[in-house]
């Protein structure tokens, strides 16, 4: 049967608007022949491990507020029982809480587990959940070293369970625009890329106050943060990395400070330190972290100048891809403003994008584009991001995951292969800095 465009869009409109209305009441639409039936929605049973800021907000409170017609939170787990209880109240959840993950999965029988712990424990919970029969949605980075990455691959293959990696940056309008332009081949075949990412003195500094400041927990910013950027590049180029060479240094934070203390709250240098940060002004953070300190000793407002900090704040990475594209990438964590600049050199032209992120992740950001064809014109235009978490991207991603919205024509949904390929660049870069030599991706993992 052929359906004309007008009829198709009328049906799509009816189906979408009725689904939205029915969703609120716990029904979904079923299409049988030419007739639409309403049927009750079977809610997906979800459990979550890691009830920190990300787990309790986007994957906790937001899920319960906006998606409770399609899912049910059946269990919450964290190693810190005080944070766990506060987070449960903050989310408005009514399910049981656990400090033992396996007990939670056995007793609450979730279909899907969401992993939002500290990075170095993602692999442990991803594999345990799949072994116990659950699908997994995990925050980035997928893991922090190559052994964990290999284990996730092998476990997924053996158990047949589904793994989603929540690469929200793929849903930002600027990232989508870049993908569309590259797909249109207006600049021909991409041969090389210049990619520079800037973290500012607020957001950048925050990594040095938290567990992220230690390689053993975060894998360094080359894994924790840059996994987003490498994933974008792998997706934009539809290419796989083969070799990495990197340099890294710590030039501002850690041992570079002239004064230091253990934490801001009790610091004798409050007045003179540019990086003084007053956690007591934020009631939510006080409840989530300071009031839970007695359980695990984790200090959320630790000094950015602690001598033990062992990650870099100044990083340069060269990547070679399987299709001969090369990328020069940099990440700097004490810039006066935040955003990125990317330039794609193609056989027929060049695409430049300059993206300015507002300090608050909930406010719009702006992107300036410059598309130039060899021997021809230059076209410039600007884009505004959406509003909401990560400039609107979080909402679009959650709709895709939990409501199957959109057709994923640009293949924005990411799985284990995407997760592994992006962290492998960061892990190879870390090894390259430590061993002062280029690192081939195949030295790390058999994909
Ligand atoms: N995609 C994004 O844009 C984005 C944004 C923020 C955070 N994240 C990711 O979310 C994750 C959580 O980050 P966060 O900012 O919420 O950190 P956080 O420190 O606020 O929360 C981490 C939680 O994990 C818990 N935890 C630590 N070890 C554990 C263990 N062994 N078992 C169970 N729980 C454990 C901690 O007690 C804490 O509650 C990280 O992996 C981070 O990369 C992603």
Coordinates of C-alpha atoms and ligand atoms in Angstrom, one line a residue:
X1 CA 0.0 0.0 0.0
X2 CA 1.4 3.5 -0.8
X3 CA 0.6 6.3 1.6
X4 CA 1.0 9.9 0.4
X5 CA 3.1 12.4 2.4
X6 CA 0.1 14.4 3.6
X7 CA -1.7 11.3 4.9
X8 CA 1.5 10.0 6.5
X9 CA 2.0 13.2 8.4
X10 CA -1.7 13.4 9.4
X11 CA -1.4 9.8 10.9
X12 CA 1.9 10.6 12.6
X13 CA 0.3 13.7 14.1
X14 CA -2.7 11.8 15.4
X15 CA -0.6 9.0 16.7
X16 CA 1.9 11.3 18.4
X17 CA -0.6 13.6 20.0
X18 CA -2.9 10.8 21.1
X19 CA 0.1 8.8 22.5
X20 CA 1.2 11.9 24.4
X21 CA -2.3 12.4 25.9
X22 CA -2.7 8.7 26.7
X23 CA 0.8 8.5 28.1
X24 CA -0.3 10.7 31.0
X25 CA -3.0 8.2 31.9
X26 CA -0.9 5.1 31.5
X27 CA -2.1 3.9 28.1
X28 CA -0.3 3.5 24.8
X29 CA -1.5 3.2 21.2
X30 CA -1.5 0.0 19.3
X31 CA -2.0 0.1 15.5
X32 CA -4.0 -2.9 14.1
X33 CA -4.7 -2.6 10.4
X34 CA -6.3 0.8 10.0
X35 CA -7.5 1.0 13.6
X36 CA -5.9 2.5 16.6
X37 CA -6.4 0.8 20.0
X38 CA -5.5 2.1 23.4
X39 CA -3.8 -0.5 25.7
X40 CA -2.4 -0.2 29.2
X41 CA 1.3 0.4 29.4
X42 CA 3.5 -2.2 31.1
X43 CA 5.8 -0.1 33.1
X44 CA 9.5 -0.8 32.9
X45 CA 11.1 -1.9 36.2
X46 CA 14.2 0.3 36.8
X47 CA 16.8 0.1 39.6
X48 CA 19.6 2.7 40.0
X49 CA 23.0 2.4 41.6
X50 CA 24.9 5.6 42.5
X51 CA 22.6 8.2 44.1
X52 CA 24.9 11.2 43.8
X53 CA 24.0 14.4 42.0
X54 CA 23.5 12.9 38.5
X55 CA 21.8 9.8 39.8
X56 CA 19.4 11.6 42.1
X57 CA 18.6 14.4 39.6
X58 CA 18.4 13.4 35.9
X59 CA 18.1 9.6 36.5
X60 CA 16.1 10.0 39.7
X61 CA 13.9 13.0 40.2
X62 CA 13.4 13.8 36.5
X63 CA 12.6 10.2 35.6
X64 CA 10.0 9.9 38.4
X65 CA 8.5 13.3 37.6
X66 CA 8.4 13.0 33.8
X67 CA 8.4 9.3 32.9
X68 CA 6.4 7.5 35.7
X69 CA 3.7 6.6 33.1
X70 CA 6.2 4.3 31.4
X71 CA 8.6 3.2 34.2
X72 CA 8.7 2.4 37.9
X73 CA 11.7 2.8 40.2
X74 CA 11.9 -0.4 42.1
X75 CA 15.2 -0.1 44.0
X76 CA 18.0 2.4 44.8
X77 CA 21.6 1.5 45.8
X78 CA 24.6 3.4 47.0
X79 CA 27.5 2.7 49.3
X80 CA 26.7 5.8 51.4
X81 CA 23.5 5.0 53.3
X82 CA 23.0 8.7 54.4
X83 CA 23.3 10.0 50.8
X84 CA 21.0 7.2 49.7
X85 CA 18.2 8.1 52.1
X86 CA 18.4 11.8 51.4
X87 CA 18.4 11.1 47.6
X88 CA 15.4 8.9 47.9
X89 CA 13.5 11.8 49.6
X90 CA 14.8 14.3 47.1
X91 CA 13.7 12.1 44.2
X92 CA 10.3 11.5 45.7
X93 CA 10.9 7.7 45.4
X94 CA 9.0 5.1 47.5
X95 CA 11.0 2.0 46.6
X96 CA 13.4 0.1 49.0
X97 CA 17.0 1.2 49.3
X98 CA 20.1 -1.0 49.5
X99 CA 23.9 -0.8 50.1
X100 CA 24.2 -4.3 48.6
X101 CA 23.7 -4.2 44.8
X102 CA 23.2 -8.0 44.3
X103 CA 20.6 -8.1 47.1
X104 CA 18.8 -5.2 45.4
X105 CA 18.7 -6.9 42.0
X106 CA 17.6 -10.3 43.6
X107 CA 14.8 -8.8 45.7
X108 CA 13.5 -6.1 43.3
X109 CA 13.9 -7.9 39.9
X110 CA 14.5 -4.8 37.7
X111 CA 14.5 -5.2 33.9
X112 CA 17.0 -2.3 33.6
X113 CA 19.7 -1.1 35.9
X114 CA 20.9 2.5 35.6
X115 CA 24.6 3.0 36.6
X116 CA 25.6 6.4 37.9
X117 CA 28.4 5.6 40.4
X118 CA 31.9 7.0 40.4
X119 CA 33.5 6.1 37.0
X120 CA 35.8 3.4 38.2
X121 CA 32.9 1.2 39.4
X122 CA 30.8 1.4 36.2
X123 CA 32.2 -1.8 34.8
X124 CA 31.7 -3.7 38.0
X125 CA 27.9 -2.9 38.1
X126 CA 27.4 -3.1 34.3
X127 CA 28.8 -6.7 34.3
X128 CA 27.0 -7.8 37.5
X129 CA 23.7 -6.4 36.2
X130 CA 24.0 -8.2 32.9
X131 CA 25.0 -11.4 34.6
X132 CA 21.9 -11.1 36.7
X133 CA 19.7 -10.8 33.7
X134 CA 19.2 -7.0 33.4
X135 CA 19.7 -4.5 30.5
X136 CA 21.9 -1.6 31.5
X137 CA 21.8 2.2 30.9
X138 CA 25.1 3.6 32.0
X139 CA 26.5 7.1 32.4
X140 CA 29.7 7.9 30.6
X141 CA 32.6 7.0 30.7
X142 CA 31.8 3.3 30.1
X143 CA 34.9 2.3 32.1
X144 CA 38.3 3.7 33.1
X145 CA 40.7 1.1 31.9
X146 CA 41.1 -1.4 29.0
X147 CA 40.6 -4.5 31.2
X148 CA 37.2 -3.3 32.3
X149 CA 36.3 -2.4 28.7
X150 CA 37.1 -5.9 27.5
X151 CA 35.1 -7.5 30.3
X152 CA 32.1 -5.4 29.4
X153 CA 32.3 -6.4 25.8
X154 CA 32.7 -10.1 26.7
X155 CA 29.9 -10.0 29.2
X156 CA 27.5 -8.3 26.9
X157 CA 28.2 -10.8 24.1
X158 CA 27.8 -13.8 26.5
X159 CA 24.6 -12.7 28.2
X160 CA 22.9 -11.1 25.2
X161 CA 21.8 -8.2 27.4
X162 CA 21.4 -4.6 26.0
X163 CA 23.7 -1.8 27.0
X164 CA 23.0 1.9 26.4
X165 CA 25.7 4.5 27.0
X166 CA 24.2 7.9 27.7
X167 CA 26.2 10.2 25.3
X168 CA 23.9 13.2 25.7
X169 CA 26.2 15.6 23.8
X170 CA 25.1 13.8 20.6
X171 CA 21.7 15.5 21.0
X172 CA 22.9 19.1 21.2
X173 CA 21.8 21.1 18.1
X174 CA 25.4 22.2 17.3
X175 CA 26.5 18.5 17.3
X176 CA 23.6 17.5 15.1
X177 CA 24.3 20.4 12.7
X178 CA 27.9 19.3 12.3
X179 CA 26.8 15.7 11.7
X180 CA 24.3 16.8 9.0
X181 CA 26.8 19.0 7.2
X182 CA 29.5 16.3 7.2
X183 CA 26.9 13.8 5.9
X184 CA 26.0 16.2 3.1
X185 CA 29.6 16.0 2.0
X186 CA 29.6 19.7 1.2
X187 CA 33.3 19.9 2.3
X188 CA 34.0 16.6 0.5
X189 CA 35.9 13.9 2.3
X190 CA 37.3 14.9 5.7
X191 CA 41.0 14.5 5.9
X192 CA 41.9 16.1 9.2
X193 CA 40.3 17.8 12.2
X194 CA 41.4 20.5 14.8
X195 CA 39.3 20.1 18.0
X196 CA 39.9 22.3 21.1
X197 CA 37.8 22.0 24.2
X198 CA 37.8 24.7 27.0
X199 CA 36.7 24.1 30.6
X200 CA 36.5 27.3 32.5
X201 CA 37.8 28.3 36.0
X202 CA 34.4 27.3 37.5
X203 CA 33.4 24.1 35.8
X204 CA 37.0 23.1 35.1
X205 CA 38.1 23.7 38.7
X206 CA 35.2 21.6 40.0
X207 CA 36.9 18.4 38.7
X208 CA 39.9 19.2 41.0
X209 CA 37.7 19.5 44.1
X210 CA 36.1 16.1 43.7
X211 CA 37.0 12.4 43.2
X212 CA 37.6 13.3 39.5
X213 CA 41.1 14.7 40.6
X214 CA 42.4 11.2 40.9
X215 CA 43.2 8.9 37.9
X216 CA 42.3 5.8 39.9
X217 CA 38.7 7.0 40.2
X218 CA 38.0 9.0 37.0
X219 CA 40.7 7.7 34.6
X220 CA 41.8 11.4 34.4
X221 CA 39.9 14.1 32.4
X222 CA 41.2 12.4 29.2
X223 CA 38.7 9.6 30.0
X224 CA 36.1 11.2 32.3
X225 CA 35.5 14.3 30.3
X226 CA 37.1 13.7 26.9
X227 CA 35.0 10.5 26.4
X228 CA 32.2 12.9 25.4
X229 CA 34.5 14.7 22.9
X230 CA 36.0 11.5 21.4
X231 CA 32.6 10.0 21.1
X232 CA 31.4 13.1 19.2
X233 CA 34.4 12.8 16.9
X234 CA 34.0 9.1 16.3
X235 CA 30.3 9.7 15.5
X236 CA 30.8 12.8 13.4
X237 CA 33.5 11.0 11.3
X238 CA 31.9 7.6 11.4
X239 CA 35.4 6.4 12.0
X240 CA 37.4 4.2 14.4
X241 CA 40.6 5.3 16.1
X242 CA 43.8 3.3 15.5
X243 CA 46.6 5.2 17.1
X244 CA 47.1 7.9 19.8
X245 CA 50.0 10.1 20.9
X246 CA 49.5 12.5 23.8
X247 CA 51.1 15.1 26.1
X248 CA 49.8 16.1 29.5
X249 CA 50.8 18.5 32.3
X250 CA 49.4 19.9 35.5
X251 CA 50.0 23.7 35.3
X252 CA 47.4 25.4 37.5
X253 CA 45.8 23.1 40.1
X254 CA 47.3 20.6 42.6
X255 CA 50.9 21.2 43.5
X256 CA 50.9 24.5 41.6
X257 CA 49.0 26.4 44.4
X258 CA 50.9 28.7 46.6
X259 CA 48.5 28.2 49.5
X260 CA 46.3 25.2 50.3
X261 CA 44.1 23.5 52.8
X262 CA 42.1 20.3 52.9
X263 CA 38.7 21.9 52.0
X264 CA 37.1 25.3 51.3
X265 CA 34.6 25.2 54.2
X266 CA 37.3 25.4 56.9
X267 CA 40.1 27.1 54.8
X268 CA 42.1 29.9 56.5
X269 CA 42.7 31.4 53.0
X270 CA 39.1 31.9 52.1
X271 CA 39.5 35.7 51.5
X272 CA 42.5 35.5 49.2
X273 CA 41.9 32.4 47.2
X274 CA 40.3 32.9 43.7
X275 CA 39.1 29.3 43.8
X276 CA 37.3 29.6 47.1
X277 CA 33.9 27.9 46.7
X278 CA 31.2 28.1 49.3
X279 CA 29.2 24.8 49.4
X280 CA 27.2 26.1 52.5
X281 CA 25.2 28.4 50.1
X282 CA 23.6 25.4 48.4
X283 CA 21.2 23.5 50.6
X284 CA 20.9 20.5 48.2
X285 CA 24.7 20.0 48.0
X286 CA 24.9 20.3 51.8
X287 CA 22.3 17.5 52.2
X288 CA 23.8 15.3 49.5
X289 CA 27.4 15.5 50.5
X290 CA 28.3 17.4 53.7
X291 CA 25.6 15.8 55.8
X292 CA 26.6 12.4 54.5
X293 CA 30.3 12.8 55.2
X294 CA 30.2 10.8 58.4
X295 CA 29.4 7.6 56.4
X296 CA 32.3 7.6 53.9
X297 CA 34.5 10.6 54.5
X298 CA 34.0 12.0 51.0
X299 CA 34.7 15.8 51.0
X300 CA 32.8 17.5 48.1
X301 CA 34.5 21.0 48.5
X302 CA 38.1 19.7 48.7
X303 CA 41.0 22.1 47.9
X304 CA 41.9 22.3 44.2
X305 CA 45.5 22.7 45.3
X306 CA 45.9 19.4 47.1
X307 CA 49.3 18.0 46.4
X308 CA 47.9 14.5 45.8
X309 CA 45.9 15.5 42.8
X310 CA 47.3 13.3 39.9
X311 CA 45.3 14.3 36.8
X312 CA 46.4 16.8 34.2
X313 CA 44.7 20.2 33.4
X314 CA 46.6 20.8 30.1
X315 CA 46.3 18.0 27.5
X316 CA 47.2 17.6 23.8
X317 CA 46.3 14.5 21.9
X318 CA 46.8 13.3 18.3
X319 CA 44.6 10.6 16.9
X320 CA 44.9 8.6 13.7
X321 CA 41.6 7.0 12.4
X322 CA 41.2 3.9 10.3
X323 CA 40.2 6.0 7.3
X324 CA 43.4 8.1 7.3
X325 CA 41.7 11.1 9.1
X326 CA 43.9 12.7 11.8
X327 CA 42.7 14.7 14.7
X328 CA 44.6 17.3 16.8
X329 CA 42.7 17.6 20.1
X330 CA 43.3 19.7 23.2
X331 CA 41.6 20.0 26.6
X332 CA 42.4 22.8 29.0
X333 CA 40.7 23.1 32.4
X334 CA 41.3 26.7 33.6
X335 CA 40.1 28.8 30.8
X336 CA 38.2 32.1 31.3
X337 CA 35.2 30.8 29.3
X338 CA 33.8 27.5 28.4
X339 CA 33.0 25.8 25.0
X340 CA 34.8 24.4 22.0
X341 CA 36.1 25.1 18.7
X342 CA 36.3 22.5 15.9
X343 CA 37.5 22.7 12.3
X344 CA 37.1 20.0 9.7
X345 CA 39.4 20.1 6.7
X346 CA 37.9 18.4 3.7
X347 CA 38.9 17.8 0.1
X348 CA 36.3 20.4 -1.0
X349 CA 36.3 22.9 1.8
X350 CA 36.4 23.6 5.5
X351 CA 33.8 23.6 8.3
X352 CA 34.4 25.7 11.4
X353 CA 32.2 25.7 14.5
X354 CA 32.7 27.8 17.6
X355 CA 30.5 26.9 20.5
X356 CA 30.1 29.1 23.6
X357 CA 28.6 27.4 26.7
X358 CA 26.9 29.5 29.3
X359 CA 28.2 28.8 32.8
X360 CA 24.9 27.3 33.8
X361 CA 24.1 24.1 32.0
X362 CA 20.5 25.0 32.0
X363 CA 20.8 28.2 30.0
X364 CA 21.1 28.3 26.2
X365 CA 24.5 28.2 24.6
X366 CA 25.5 29.6 21.2
X367 CA 27.3 28.3 18.2
X368 CA 28.8 30.2 15.3
X369 CA 29.3 28.2 12.0
X370 CA 31.5 29.0 9.0
X371 CA 31.2 26.8 6.0
X372 CA 33.6 27.5 3.2
X373 CA 33.9 25.7 -0.1
X374 CA 37.2 25.8 -2.0
X375 CA 37.3 28.6 -4.6
X376 CA 33.7 29.4 -3.7
X377 CA 31.6 31.3 -1.1
X378 CA 31.7 31.3 2.7
X379 CA 28.4 30.8 4.5
X380 CA 28.1 31.9 8.1
X381 CA 25.2 31.2 10.5
X382 CA 24.5 30.9 14.2
X383 CA 22.5 28.4 16.3
X384 CA 21.1 28.5 19.8
X385 CA 20.9 25.4 21.9
X386 CA 17.8 24.3 23.7
X387 CA 17.1 24.9 27.4
X388 CA 17.2 22.4 30.2
X389 CA 19.9 20.0 31.4
X390 CA 23.0 20.0 29.2
X391 CA 21.4 22.7 27.0
X392 CA 18.3 20.6 26.3
X393 CA 20.1 17.4 25.3
X394 CA 19.3 15.4 28.4
X395 CA 15.5 15.6 27.7
X396 CA 15.8 14.6 24.0
X397 CA 18.0 11.6 25.0
X398 CA 15.6 10.4 27.7
X399 CA 12.6 10.7 25.4
X400 CA 14.5 8.5 22.9
X401 CA 15.4 5.9 25.5
X402 CA 12.1 5.7 27.4
X403 CA 9.5 6.8 24.8
X404 CA 11.2 5.6 21.6
X405 CA 10.7 9.0 20.2
X406 CA 12.2 9.8 16.8
X407 CA 13.6 7.5 14.2
X408 CA 17.3 7.9 15.1
X409 CA 18.1 8.7 11.5
X410 CA 21.5 10.1 12.6
X411 CA 22.3 7.1 14.8
X412 CA 22.5 9.1 18.0
X413 CA 21.8 6.1 20.2
X414 CA 25.0 4.7 21.6
X415 CA 26.0 1.2 22.8
X416 CA 29.0 -0.6 24.1
X417 CA 31.0 -0.3 20.9
X418 CA 30.7 3.5 21.0
X419 CA 31.4 3.6 24.7
X420 CA 34.5 1.5 24.3
X421 CA 35.9 3.3 21.3
X422 CA 35.6 6.7 23.0
X423 CA 37.3 5.6 26.2
X424 CA 40.0 3.8 24.4
X425 CA 41.3 7.1 22.9
X426 CA 41.5 8.5 26.5
X427 CA 43.1 5.4 27.9
X428 CA 45.6 5.2 25.1
X429 CA 46.3 9.0 25.6
X430 CA 46.9 8.4 29.3
X431 CA 49.2 5.5 28.6
X432 CA 51.0 7.5 25.9
X433 CA 51.7 10.3 28.4
X434 CA 52.8 7.9 31.1
X435 CA 55.1 5.8 28.8
X436 CA 56.1 8.7 26.5
X437 CA 55.3 6.8 23.3
X438 CA 52.4 6.5 20.8
X439 CA 49.9 3.8 21.6
X440 CA 48.0 1.6 19.1
X441 CA 44.4 1.0 20.0
X442 CA 44.8 -2.7 19.3
X443 CA 47.4 -2.9 22.1
X444 CA 44.5 -2.3 24.5
X445 CA 41.3 -4.2 23.5
X446 CA 40.2 -6.8 21.0
X447 CA 36.9 -5.4 19.6
Ligands
LIG1 N1 26.6 12.7 30.9 C1 26.8 13.8 31.6 O1 26.8 14.9 31.1 C2 27.2 13.6 33.1 C3 27.1 14.7 34.0 C4 27.4 14.5 35.3 C5 27.8 13.2 35.7 N2 27.9 12.2 34.8 C6 28.4 10.9 35.3 O2 27.6 10.4 36.3 C7 28.3 9.6 37.2 C8 28.1 10.1 38.6 O3 28.6 11.4 38.7 P1 28.1 12.5 39.9 O4 28.5 13.8 39.4 O5 26.7 12.2 40.2 O6 29.1 12.0 41.1 P2 28.7 12.0 42.6 O7 30.0 11.9 43.4 O8 27.7 13.0 43.0 O9 27.9 10.6 42.8 C9 28.6 9.3 42.7 C10 27.8 8.4 43.6 O10 28.4 7.1 43.5 C11 28.4 6.5 44.8 N3 29.4 5.4 44.8 C12 30.7 5.5 44.8 N4 31.3 4.3 44.8 C13 30.3 3.4 44.8 C14 30.2 2.0 44.8 N5 31.3 1.3 44.8 N6 29.0 1.4 44.8 C15 27.9 2.2 44.8 N7 27.9 3.5 44.8 C16 29.1 4.1 44.8 C17 28.8 7.7 45.7 O11 28.5 7.4 47.1 C18 27.9 8.8 45.1 O12 26.7 8.8 45.7 C19 29.8 9.7 36.8 O13 30.1 8.5 36.1 C20 29.8 10.9 35.8 O14 30.7 10.7 34.8 C21 27.6 12.4 33.5

